[in-house]
Amino acid sequence: MRFMKNIRNFCIIAHIDHGKSTLADRFLELTKTIDKGKMQDQVLDQMDLERERGITIKLQPVRMEYKDHILNLIDTPGHMDFYWEVMRSLGAVEGAILLVDAVKGVQAQTISNLRLAQEKNLKIIPVINKIDLQNARVQEVEQEISELLKIDKKNILKVSAKTGTGVENVLDAIIKHVPLPVHKKTSQNILVFDAFYDSYKGVVAYIRVLNSNLQKQPNQQIGVFKPQMTFVNKLNPGEIGYIATGEKNLEQYLAKMGFTKPLPMVFASLYPMDQANFHTLKDALNKLKLNDASLDSQEETSKALGRGFRCGFLGMLHLEIITERLKREHGLDLVVTTPQVNYKIEKRKNIIREPWVKLEIIVPLKYMGQVMSLLKNLRGAHKASNYLSNEILNIEYEIPLADVICGFYDNLKSASSGYASMSYQPLGMRNGDLVKLEVLLARERVPALSQIVPREFAQARARKLAKKLKDLIPKQNFAVAVQIVLRSVFEDNFNIGLGRVLARENISAMRKDVTSGLYGGDYSRKKKLLEKQKKGKKKMESIGKVRISSDVFVRLLGQS
């Protein structure tokens, strides 16, 4: 179609903090999509959290007009937690700008996002950003990209998104090299790549028109992003825009449109510090789910913490962002339990399965030894290593997700003095040699503190947990034994007599001075009082119960 010849659809893919949003700002400025007087940093980042952290959390489309062409940009997140959003965006475009920081060079998410784009057969336009910085390594990064893409260095564009240097060349390259939209014959005329719920308009879907004109229908609204939502009467094939459907259920609409919902990778429970705020938390989660289809939540109850929600997240950053939004936007003070992964247990076969991921680490060669030592202490298998340049190594590992989310990122940064980067993608479920650790306080089980751990780490984890509990639980009127018991994950009913004690700590009893009222006299009187106290404490040990306050749980989780 003649109209499609003037359309170019593309996205920007990059590792986090490589200047993606700043480059988008310059595009908007050069194409006069936004008046220069109204420009601000990170225009396409809608949330305060995005601007504060300098990261993109939600994808955002925008329509620009430049040299008689319509350029539809989808600004995608750079963090690995949101790779599902990147995947959906790539399905709606024909080209991708691969943006690389001139100082940091190619990093893990650069490669991960590049592979996704190559799987979609997108035209890749490589761009080196931040060439204005004094410590920019333009020639070295040029070599890294050249080897990564197997292209001549002269095909790599160089820009400073901050100053605008070279940005116009990128827009010209998009018009010249990104293919025209393809006329696709499908049963549906639109591709939905994102959606949210609006209380007035119902479900609002972000769409790419596929094969025929999309006309406005009664009780519907269609439009484009400039970057604010702008009403139009018609969308042509190849165009990117939105449709306000009037539908009331977001999940049902997405399922009807063939939208694949990403599965949660990380799980944690959220409890309000004040149980009077339970319904506030419930309403807040429901509101967040209207605009975030990847968030899962189910109500649950804990003896120690009261009523709360078991929530599923795409990763640790997703969890952090959701909890921060609950605190900021709804004024909630929360207890967040230690993040865990989802396990699948087949009792008939005595099999437990856990999620595995493909882990990619980009590290300078001089830190390779420390990083490999870190990886050797974890479960998993080294799959490949290859050089991106003479000084940069790409390491590929297959590893259980549980090992990645438990402080691995901080340890990696420490081992590499902050120079290593990582990304991971799911590989599915695999059999694991896992056991359950149960906590006994005064021979009474505390279900809220149970955890599933790899058998090889059970002893160390048990000792660490016992020591923490000893330090945190206040003294009682009787001595309290803290025991960490090893049990099979396939056992349903807990029996005090079963299971092997891996670690034990003793919390001594509070001692009241029962002889303080005596002033001299026969020592046998003093001895009699001490014996009576000893018998009382012995009896209390056999029948006494320890109640763990929510404050202890909060401090325990804060140390996890």
XYZ file of C-alpha atoms in Angstrom:
560
model
C 0.000 0.000 0.000
C 1.206 3.506 -0.865
C 0.560 4.821 2.651
C 2.729 2.092 4.234
C 5.792 3.296 2.271
C 6.026 6.320 4.562
C 5.852 4.356 7.846
C 8.826 3.098 9.871
C 8.261 1.160 13.082
C 11.225 0.657 15.411
C 12.278 0.340 19.037
C 15.406 1.052 21.061
C 17.013 -1.872 22.887
C 19.871 -1.498 25.345
C 21.247 -2.511 28.710
C 19.856 -0.475 31.595
C 21.329 3.054 31.925
C 22.873 3.241 28.437
C 20.927 6.410 27.535
C 17.857 4.983 25.822
C 15.352 7.499 27.222
C 17.722 10.413 26.562
C 18.027 9.370 22.910
C 14.220 9.203 22.709
C 14.093 12.766 24.108
C 16.369 14.001 21.295
C 14.191 12.257 18.702
C 11.126 14.073 20.049
C 13.019 17.363 19.964
C 14.405 16.969 16.424
C 11.069 15.873 14.972
C 9.284 18.726 16.801
C 6.872 16.205 18.329
C 7.186 18.225 21.533
C 7.887 21.957 21.641
C 11.375 22.719 22.902
C 9.923 24.901 25.662
C 7.901 21.957 27.003
C 10.738 19.432 26.902
C 11.881 17.705 30.069
C 14.210 14.782 30.713
C 12.770 11.290 30.176
C 9.546 12.544 28.563
C 8.348 9.026 27.759
C 8.899 7.775 31.315
C 5.514 8.397 32.923
C 6.129 7.332 36.541
C 8.052 9.311 39.176
C 9.964 6.127 40.014
C 11.205 5.890 36.418
C 12.528 9.447 36.465
C 14.103 9.108 39.914
C 15.910 5.871 39.109
C 16.691 6.822 35.528
C 15.205 3.579 34.187
C 12.276 2.637 31.961
C 9.773 0.326 33.655
C 6.821 0.401 31.228
C 7.085 0.401 27.433
C 5.814 3.593 25.821
C 4.991 4.205 22.125
C 5.246 7.585 20.402
C 4.475 8.766 16.857
C 6.868 11.248 15.216
C 6.815 12.920 11.796
C 10.140 13.509 10.051
C 10.972 14.238 6.396
C 7.517 13.190 5.148
C 7.680 9.920 7.092
C 5.788 8.630 10.116
C 8.227 7.161 12.644
C 6.640 4.992 15.340
C 9.028 4.441 18.248
C 8.412 2.001 21.104
C 10.632 2.871 24.084
C 11.268 -0.441 25.863
C 12.537 -1.276 29.381
C 16.217 -2.178 29.688
C 16.093 -4.383 32.795
C 15.923 -8.174 32.500
C 12.796 -8.352 34.708
C 10.806 -6.745 31.888
C 12.083 -8.720 28.909
C 8.480 -9.826 28.214
C 7.658 -6.201 27.391
C 10.665 -6.090 25.068
C 9.496 -9.283 23.334
C 5.985 -7.910 22.767
C 7.373 -4.639 21.425
C 9.676 -6.436 18.986
C 6.653 -8.184 17.473
C 5.138 -4.821 16.501
C 8.163 -3.308 14.697
C 10.526 -3.989 11.781
C 13.715 -2.452 13.144
C 15.681 -1.916 16.354
C 18.341 0.565 17.418
C 20.969 -1.331 19.421
C 22.282 1.336 21.798
C 25.606 0.802 23.590
C 27.272 3.029 26.189
C 30.694 4.271 24.978
C 32.129 3.870 28.498
C 30.564 0.586 29.656
C 30.535 -1.139 26.271
C 28.496 -4.235 25.442
C 26.774 -5.598 28.561
C 24.666 -8.640 29.373
C 21.239 -7.210 28.573
C 22.632 -5.762 25.326
C 23.259 -9.300 24.089
C 20.024 -10.712 25.526
C 17.860 -8.064 23.822
C 19.860 -8.325 20.598
C 19.120 -12.049 20.365
C 15.410 -11.402 20.832
C 15.514 -8.869 17.981
C 17.459 -11.240 15.734
C 14.917 -14.011 16.376
C 12.248 -11.625 15.020
C 14.461 -10.881 11.961
C 14.522 -7.165 12.740
C 16.898 -4.770 11.024
C 19.548 -3.819 13.598
C 20.978 -0.284 13.602
C 24.008 -0.209 15.962
C 24.624 3.092 17.785
C 27.335 4.048 20.275
C 26.106 6.644 22.787
C 27.857 9.036 25.216
C 30.794 9.767 22.908
C 31.086 13.198 24.573
C 32.354 11.715 27.858
C 36.069 12.073 28.594
C 36.445 8.386 29.483
C 34.540 7.153 26.400
C 36.138 4.046 24.823
C 34.728 4.565 21.344
C 37.252 2.468 19.409
C 37.152 -0.463 21.857
C 33.338 -0.464 21.950
C 33.286 -0.207 18.158
C 35.367 -3.382 18.040
C 33.018 -5.154 20.497
C 29.932 -4.315 18.410
C 31.702 -5.193 15.158
C 32.570 -8.671 16.474
C 29.135 -9.140 18.035
C 27.181 -8.272 14.858
C 29.836 -9.403 12.347
C 29.685 -6.029 10.576
C 32.105 -3.383 9.359
C 32.882 -0.642 11.886
C 31.858 2.047 9.381
C 28.225 0.875 9.754
C 28.184 1.804 13.452
C 26.733 5.243 14.230
C 28.159 7.405 17.017
C 26.092 9.904 18.997
C 25.806 11.925 22.141
C 22.137 11.765 23.090
C 22.801 14.374 25.775
C 24.165 17.050 23.395
C 22.336 15.875 20.256
C 25.541 15.192 18.292
C 24.905 12.666 15.504
C 21.265 12.015 16.456
C 19.905 13.274 13.122
C 22.025 10.627 11.366
C 20.177 7.957 13.354
C 16.776 9.226 12.171
C 18.038 9.219 8.569
C 19.326 5.651 9.020
C 15.906 4.548 10.291
C 14.202 5.883 7.151
C 16.868 4.369 4.903
C 17.407 0.943 6.472
C 14.318 -0.105 8.493
C 11.991 -2.155 6.216
C 8.488 -0.962 5.352
C 5.636 -2.468 7.389
C 4.600 -5.824 5.968
C 0.978 -6.434 4.944
C 0.027 -9.419 7.125
C -2.932 -11.653 6.355
C -4.196 -12.847 9.710
C -7.551 -13.638 11.275
C -7.209 -10.553 13.499
C -6.577 -7.079 12.134
C -4.640 -5.843 15.159
C -1.686 -7.019 17.227
C -2.039 -6.102 20.920
C 1.354 -5.554 22.563
C 0.247 -3.910 25.817
C -2.902 -2.732 27.609
C -4.161 -1.019 30.724
C -7.535 -0.344 32.352
C -9.072 3.138 32.469
C -12.104 3.746 34.697
C -13.808 5.815 31.943
C -12.636 4.161 28.716
C -12.403 0.561 29.914
C -9.529 -1.534 28.572
C -7.154 0.571 26.462
C -4.997 -1.594 24.178
C -1.708 -0.599 22.527
C -1.959 -1.965 18.985
C -0.260 -2.419 15.626
C -2.721 -2.458 12.681
C -1.956 -5.446 10.442
C -3.897 -5.746 7.182
C -6.754 -3.264 6.707
C -7.886 0.173 7.854
C -9.175 0.365 11.405
C -12.164 2.714 11.559
C -13.592 4.274 14.698
C -16.678 2.388 15.897
C -19.557 3.651 18.088
C -18.637 3.655 21.789
C -14.974 3.163 20.865
C -12.041 5.506 20.549
C -8.921 5.014 18.461
C -5.845 7.189 18.354
C -2.079 7.614 18.296
C 0.589 8.604 20.833
C 2.044 12.128 20.361
C 3.226 11.152 23.027
C -0.069 11.844 24.833
C -3.043 9.830 23.577
C -4.528 11.745 20.609
C -7.871 10.813 19.015
C -8.067 9.974 15.261
C -10.884 8.626 13.059
C -8.815 5.970 11.276
C -5.623 3.935 11.635
C -3.980 2.566 8.483
C -2.185 -0.781 8.060
C 1.286 -0.640 9.577
C 0.428 2.119 12.048
C 0.871 1.909 15.809
C -1.754 3.432 18.093
C -4.360 2.579 20.684
C -7.973 1.485 20.893
C -10.238 2.231 23.867
C -12.407 -0.889 23.796
C -14.936 -0.187 26.548
C -14.250 -3.718 27.876
C -14.421 -4.017 31.648
C -12.124 -6.999 32.330
C -8.448 -6.601 31.408
C -7.448 -10.263 31.786
C -10.384 -11.552 29.732
C -9.704 -9.066 26.933
C -6.003 -9.934 26.766
C -6.775 -13.665 26.669
C -9.307 -13.104 23.866
C -6.694 -11.209 21.840
C -4.113 -13.990 22.190
C -1.961 -12.003 24.601
C 0.496 -14.287 26.427
C 0.686 -13.393 30.099
C 4.214 -13.775 31.525
C 4.544 -16.270 34.362
C 5.818 -14.948 37.708
C 9.422 -15.884 38.474
C 9.750 -14.694 42.084
C 7.239 -14.957 44.939
C 6.968 -13.045 48.210
C 4.233 -12.371 50.752
C 3.120 -8.845 51.609
C 1.524 -8.072 54.988
C 0.399 -4.684 56.321
C 2.248 -3.762 59.527
C -1.127 -2.603 60.847
C -3.762 -5.273 60.172
C -6.392 -2.520 60.011
C -4.885 -1.681 56.592
C -5.538 -5.125 55.074
C -8.402 -3.925 52.851
C -6.348 -0.886 51.794
C -3.615 -3.296 50.639
C -6.189 -5.441 48.844
C -7.637 -2.451 46.963
C -4.148 -1.138 46.141
C -3.029 -4.477 44.640
C -6.209 -4.683 42.565
C -5.551 -1.189 41.180
C -1.956 -2.052 40.285
C -3.095 -5.229 38.523
C -5.349 -3.150 36.246
C -2.208 -1.666 34.672
C 0.213 -4.544 35.251
C -1.033 -7.867 33.912
C 2.144 -9.627 35.098
C 1.384 -9.078 38.814
C -0.281 -11.982 40.654
C -1.747 -11.953 44.168
C -3.612 -14.427 46.381
C -4.901 -13.843 49.884
C -3.228 -15.802 52.695
C -3.072 -15.819 56.501
C -0.107 -16.203 58.852
C -0.371 -16.790 62.600
C 2.509 -14.414 63.180
C 1.784 -11.667 60.642
C -1.984 -11.875 60.144
C -3.737 -11.479 56.781
C -1.772 -10.631 53.666
C -1.140 -11.621 50.058
C 1.147 -14.099 48.344
C 2.340 -12.212 45.252
C 4.128 -13.273 42.085
C 6.611 -10.969 40.342
C 8.737 -11.042 37.181
C 11.905 -10.577 39.229
C 13.520 -8.749 42.118
C 13.303 -5.281 40.539
C 9.613 -5.830 39.759
C 9.040 -6.777 43.422
C 10.956 -3.691 44.573
C 8.973 -1.379 42.294
C 5.572 -2.786 43.347
C 6.341 -2.517 47.074
C 7.693 1.019 46.592
C 4.521 2.047 44.732
C 2.345 0.557 47.485
C 4.218 2.626 50.057
C 4.257 5.863 48.049
C 0.900 5.868 46.327
C -1.162 4.226 49.079
C 0.770 5.078 52.266
C 1.183 1.427 53.274
C 3.830 0.222 55.723
C 4.565 -3.377 54.687
C 6.283 -6.541 55.844
C 7.797 -8.286 52.804
C 8.852 -11.917 53.270
C 12.045 -13.390 51.811
C 11.603 -13.862 48.029
C 11.340 -17.467 46.848
C 10.755 -19.363 43.620
C 7.906 -21.700 42.729
C 8.469 -25.444 43.202
C 6.496 -28.319 41.675
C 6.223 -31.515 43.710
C 5.188 -34.884 42.229
C 4.596 -37.026 45.330
C 3.881 -40.269 43.498
C 7.253 -40.121 41.781
C 9.082 -38.469 44.707
C 10.221 -35.675 42.392
C 10.543 -31.977 43.132
C 11.177 -29.555 40.278
C 12.503 -25.993 40.388
C 12.929 -23.237 37.763
C 16.268 -22.916 35.966
C 17.581 -19.980 33.963
C 20.210 -19.285 31.354
C 22.562 -16.809 33.019
C 24.828 -14.565 30.951
C 27.628 -12.575 32.538
C 29.771 -9.973 30.774
C 32.994 -9.388 32.709
C 36.426 -7.819 32.104
C 39.062 -10.529 31.704
C 41.007 -9.449 34.794
C 37.998 -10.307 37.026
C 37.255 -13.664 35.396
C 38.924 -15.688 38.187
C 36.876 -14.093 40.977
C 33.615 -14.466 39.027
C 34.279 -18.128 38.156
C 35.052 -18.825 41.837
C 31.730 -17.241 42.782
C 29.877 -19.408 40.255
C 31.611 -22.603 41.428
C 30.049 -22.129 44.874
C 26.572 -22.342 43.311
C 24.688 -25.163 41.658
C 24.685 -25.086 37.894
C 26.768 -25.822 34.828
C 29.173 -23.742 32.769
C 28.008 -23.876 29.146
C 30.247 -21.531 27.181
C 32.682 -18.646 27.294
C 33.573 -16.391 24.390
C 35.513 -13.189 23.927
C 33.677 -10.022 22.908
C 37.065 -8.319 22.632
C 40.604 -8.864 23.892
C 39.553 -7.709 27.355
C 35.842 -8.622 27.670
C 34.486 -12.135 28.265
C 30.921 -13.456 27.911
C 30.198 -16.367 30.284
C 27.093 -18.544 29.871
C 25.776 -20.644 32.758
C 22.668 -22.717 33.405
C 21.670 -22.318 37.022
C 18.656 -22.638 39.375
C 16.774 -19.343 39.674
C 16.771 -19.663 43.481
C 20.574 -19.290 43.479
C 20.347 -16.117 41.371
C 17.773 -14.207 43.446
C 19.470 -14.796 46.818
C 22.054 -12.008 46.771
C 23.919 -13.194 43.669
C 23.833 -9.802 41.909
C 25.463 -8.014 44.870
C 28.106 -10.754 45.153
C 28.834 -10.493 41.418
C 29.302 -6.726 41.636
C 31.591 -7.200 44.639
C 33.677 -9.881 42.892
C 34.145 -7.692 39.809
C 34.524 -4.304 41.536
C 31.218 -3.310 39.921
C 32.290 -3.990 36.317
C 30.364 -7.220 35.599
C 26.789 -7.237 34.287
C 24.286 -10.067 34.093
C 21.000 -11.100 32.528
C 18.960 -14.295 32.610
C 16.123 -15.966 30.747
C 13.926 -18.898 31.871
C 14.781 -22.432 30.766
C 11.858 -24.247 32.413
C 11.574 -26.630 35.366
C 14.195 -29.263 36.253
C 14.503 -31.943 38.934
C 16.239 -30.814 42.109
C 17.759 -32.413 45.215
C 15.913 -30.250 47.719
C 14.908 -30.614 51.360
C 12.762 -28.705 53.820
C 14.058 -26.947 56.924
C 11.528 -26.752 59.767
C 11.956 -24.487 62.796
C 11.096 -25.789 66.278
C 10.865 -23.410 69.226
C 10.468 -25.201 72.552
C 9.591 -28.313 70.489
C 6.764 -26.471 68.723
C 6.834 -26.031 64.939
C 6.750 -22.523 63.408
C 5.366 -23.046 59.860
C 5.978 -19.426 58.790
C 9.742 -19.995 59.046
C 9.881 -23.219 57.017
C 11.972 -23.071 53.848
C 13.042 -25.292 50.958
C 16.796 -25.397 50.336
C 19.288 -27.459 48.284
C 20.440 -30.485 50.271
C 24.112 -29.494 49.906
C 23.468 -26.103 51.555
C 21.076 -27.360 54.262
C 23.633 -27.606 57.095
C 25.028 -24.098 56.580
C 21.580 -22.521 56.153
C 20.295 -24.292 59.290
C 23.154 -22.995 61.450
C 22.729 -19.476 60.130
C 18.968 -19.514 60.774
C 19.343 -20.926 64.298
C 21.890 -18.235 65.192
C 19.613 -15.478 63.847
C 16.647 -16.725 65.859
C 18.708 -16.975 69.038
C 19.810 -13.362 68.633
C 16.335 -12.029 67.818
C 13.931 -13.912 70.127
C 13.670 -12.317 73.588
C 14.364 -14.416 76.667
C 11.386 -16.217 78.226
C 10.708 -17.341 81.795
C 12.084 -20.742 80.797
C 14.959 -21.966 78.624
C 14.015 -22.270 74.946
C 15.596 -24.707 72.517
C 15.856 -23.418 68.933
C 16.078 -26.432 66.619
C 16.331 -26.543 62.831
C 15.110 -29.911 61.577
C 15.759 -31.505 58.182
C 12.668 -33.054 56.576
C 11.636 -34.480 53.237
C 9.628 -32.141 50.996
C 7.244 -35.035 50.288
C 6.003 -35.382 53.912
C 2.630 -33.783 54.634
C 2.137 -34.332 58.353
C 4.753 -33.012 60.723
C 5.899 -35.334 63.510
C 8.180 -33.980 66.233
C 9.975 -37.319 66.444
C 10.823 -37.423 62.751
C 13.546 -35.487 60.994
C 17.209 -34.892 61.792
C 18.235 -31.874 63.859
C 20.838 -29.975 61.831
C 21.370 -27.058 64.189
C 20.468 -26.115 67.742
C 20.818 -22.998 69.854
C 19.622 -22.470 73.434
C 18.032 -19.268 74.674
C 18.643 -19.130 78.415
C 15.773 -18.322 80.755
C 15.236 -14.967 82.388
C 16.414 -15.325 85.972
C 14.491 -13.702 88.769
C 16.421 -13.262 92.011
C 14.082 -15.174 94.351
C 16.496 -14.753 97.280
C 16.539 -10.963 97.205
C 14.117 -10.770 100.128
C 16.322 -12.838 102.426
C 18.617 -11.057 104.863
C 21.026 -13.522 106.364
C 19.777 -16.532 108.259
C 19.990 -20.227 107.415
C 21.409 -21.037 103.920
C 18.941 -23.960 103.635
C 16.099 -21.425 103.177
C 17.900 -19.856 100.225
C 18.636 -23.291 98.753
C 14.983 -24.310 99.102
C 13.792 -21.242 97.143
C 16.329 -21.878 94.358
C 15.242 -25.530 94.075
C 11.606 -24.455 93.871
C 12.461 -21.986 91.084
C 14.382 -24.703 89.221
C 11.416 -27.115 89.354
C 9.044 -24.398 88.155
C 11.237 -23.598 85.170
C 11.548 -27.312 84.366
C 7.760 -27.597 84.321
C 7.436 -24.472 82.164
C 9.939 -25.934 79.674
C 7.680 -28.968 79.198
C 4.417 -27.038 78.773
C 5.494 -23.494 77.867
C 4.981 -21.985 74.422
C 6.978 -19.283 72.681
C 5.063 -16.577 70.864
C 7.087 -14.809 68.181
C 6.047 -11.196 67.806
C 5.618 -9.682 64.352
C 8.550 -7.393 65.206
C 10.866 -10.429 65.373
C 9.608 -11.590 61.965
C 10.232 -8.140 60.503
C 13.805 -8.048 61.835
C 14.456 -11.631 60.734
C 13.233 -10.898 57.202
C 15.259 -7.697 57.152
C 18.433 -9.749 57.689
C 17.586 -12.375 55.056
